[in-house]
Short mmCIF file of C-alpha atoms in Angstrom, two decimals:
data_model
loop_
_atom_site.label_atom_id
_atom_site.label_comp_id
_atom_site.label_asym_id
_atom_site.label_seq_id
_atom_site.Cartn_x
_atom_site.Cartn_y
_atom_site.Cartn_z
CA UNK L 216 22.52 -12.32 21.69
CA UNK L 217 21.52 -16.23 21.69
CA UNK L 218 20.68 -17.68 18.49
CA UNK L 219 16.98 -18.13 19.16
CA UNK L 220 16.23 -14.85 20.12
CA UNK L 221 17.96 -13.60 16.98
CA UNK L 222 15.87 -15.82 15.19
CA UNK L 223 12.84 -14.89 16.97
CA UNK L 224 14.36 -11.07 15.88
CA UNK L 225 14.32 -11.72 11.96
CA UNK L 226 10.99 -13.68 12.04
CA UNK L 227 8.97 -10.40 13.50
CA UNK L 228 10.69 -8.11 10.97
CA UNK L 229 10.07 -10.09 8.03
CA UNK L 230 6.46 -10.42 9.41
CA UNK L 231 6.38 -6.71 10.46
CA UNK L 232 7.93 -6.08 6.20
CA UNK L 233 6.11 -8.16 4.54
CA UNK L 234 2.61 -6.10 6.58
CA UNK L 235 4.54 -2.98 5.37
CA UNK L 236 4.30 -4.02 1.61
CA UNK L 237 1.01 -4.75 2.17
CA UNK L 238 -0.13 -1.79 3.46
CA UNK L 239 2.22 -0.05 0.80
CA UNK L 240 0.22 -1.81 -2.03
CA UNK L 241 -3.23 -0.91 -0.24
CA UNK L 242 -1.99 2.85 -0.47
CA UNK L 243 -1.23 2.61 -3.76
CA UNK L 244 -4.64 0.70 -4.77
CA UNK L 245 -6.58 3.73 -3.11
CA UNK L 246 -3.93 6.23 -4.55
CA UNK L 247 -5.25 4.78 -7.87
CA UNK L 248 -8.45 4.62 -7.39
CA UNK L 249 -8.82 8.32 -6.10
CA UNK L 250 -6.77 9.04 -9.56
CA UNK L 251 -9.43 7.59 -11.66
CA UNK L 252 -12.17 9.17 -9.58
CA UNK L 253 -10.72 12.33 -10.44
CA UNK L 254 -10.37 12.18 -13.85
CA UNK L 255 -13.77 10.54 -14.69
CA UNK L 256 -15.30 13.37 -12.78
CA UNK L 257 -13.21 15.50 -14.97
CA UNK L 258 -14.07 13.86 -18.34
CA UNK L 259 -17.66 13.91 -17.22
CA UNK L 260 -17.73 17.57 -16.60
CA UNK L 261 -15.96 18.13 -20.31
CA UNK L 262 -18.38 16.40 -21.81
CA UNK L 263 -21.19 18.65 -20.10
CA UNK L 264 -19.92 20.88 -20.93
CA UNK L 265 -19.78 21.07 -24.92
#
């Protein structure tokens, strides 16, 4: 495989990784998020509860 095109190979996956972390960190931002959600509905509820 030429040089260039191998070059042109590594450029779009470490574009194409680097989108994947992002994505991965966007996951885990809503992850959290939906977590917290959760457990403030949760602690909410207790406290209407006493």
């Amino acid at each position: 495989m030429p040089r260039d095109e191998q070059e042109m190979l590594a450029k779009e996956f470490l574009k194409m990784a680097a989108e994947e972390e992002n994505i991965q960190r966007q996951l885990d931002t809503i992850s959290e998020g939906k977590k917290a959600l959760i457990e403030n509905a949760m602690a909410k509820a207790e406290q209407e509860n006493k």
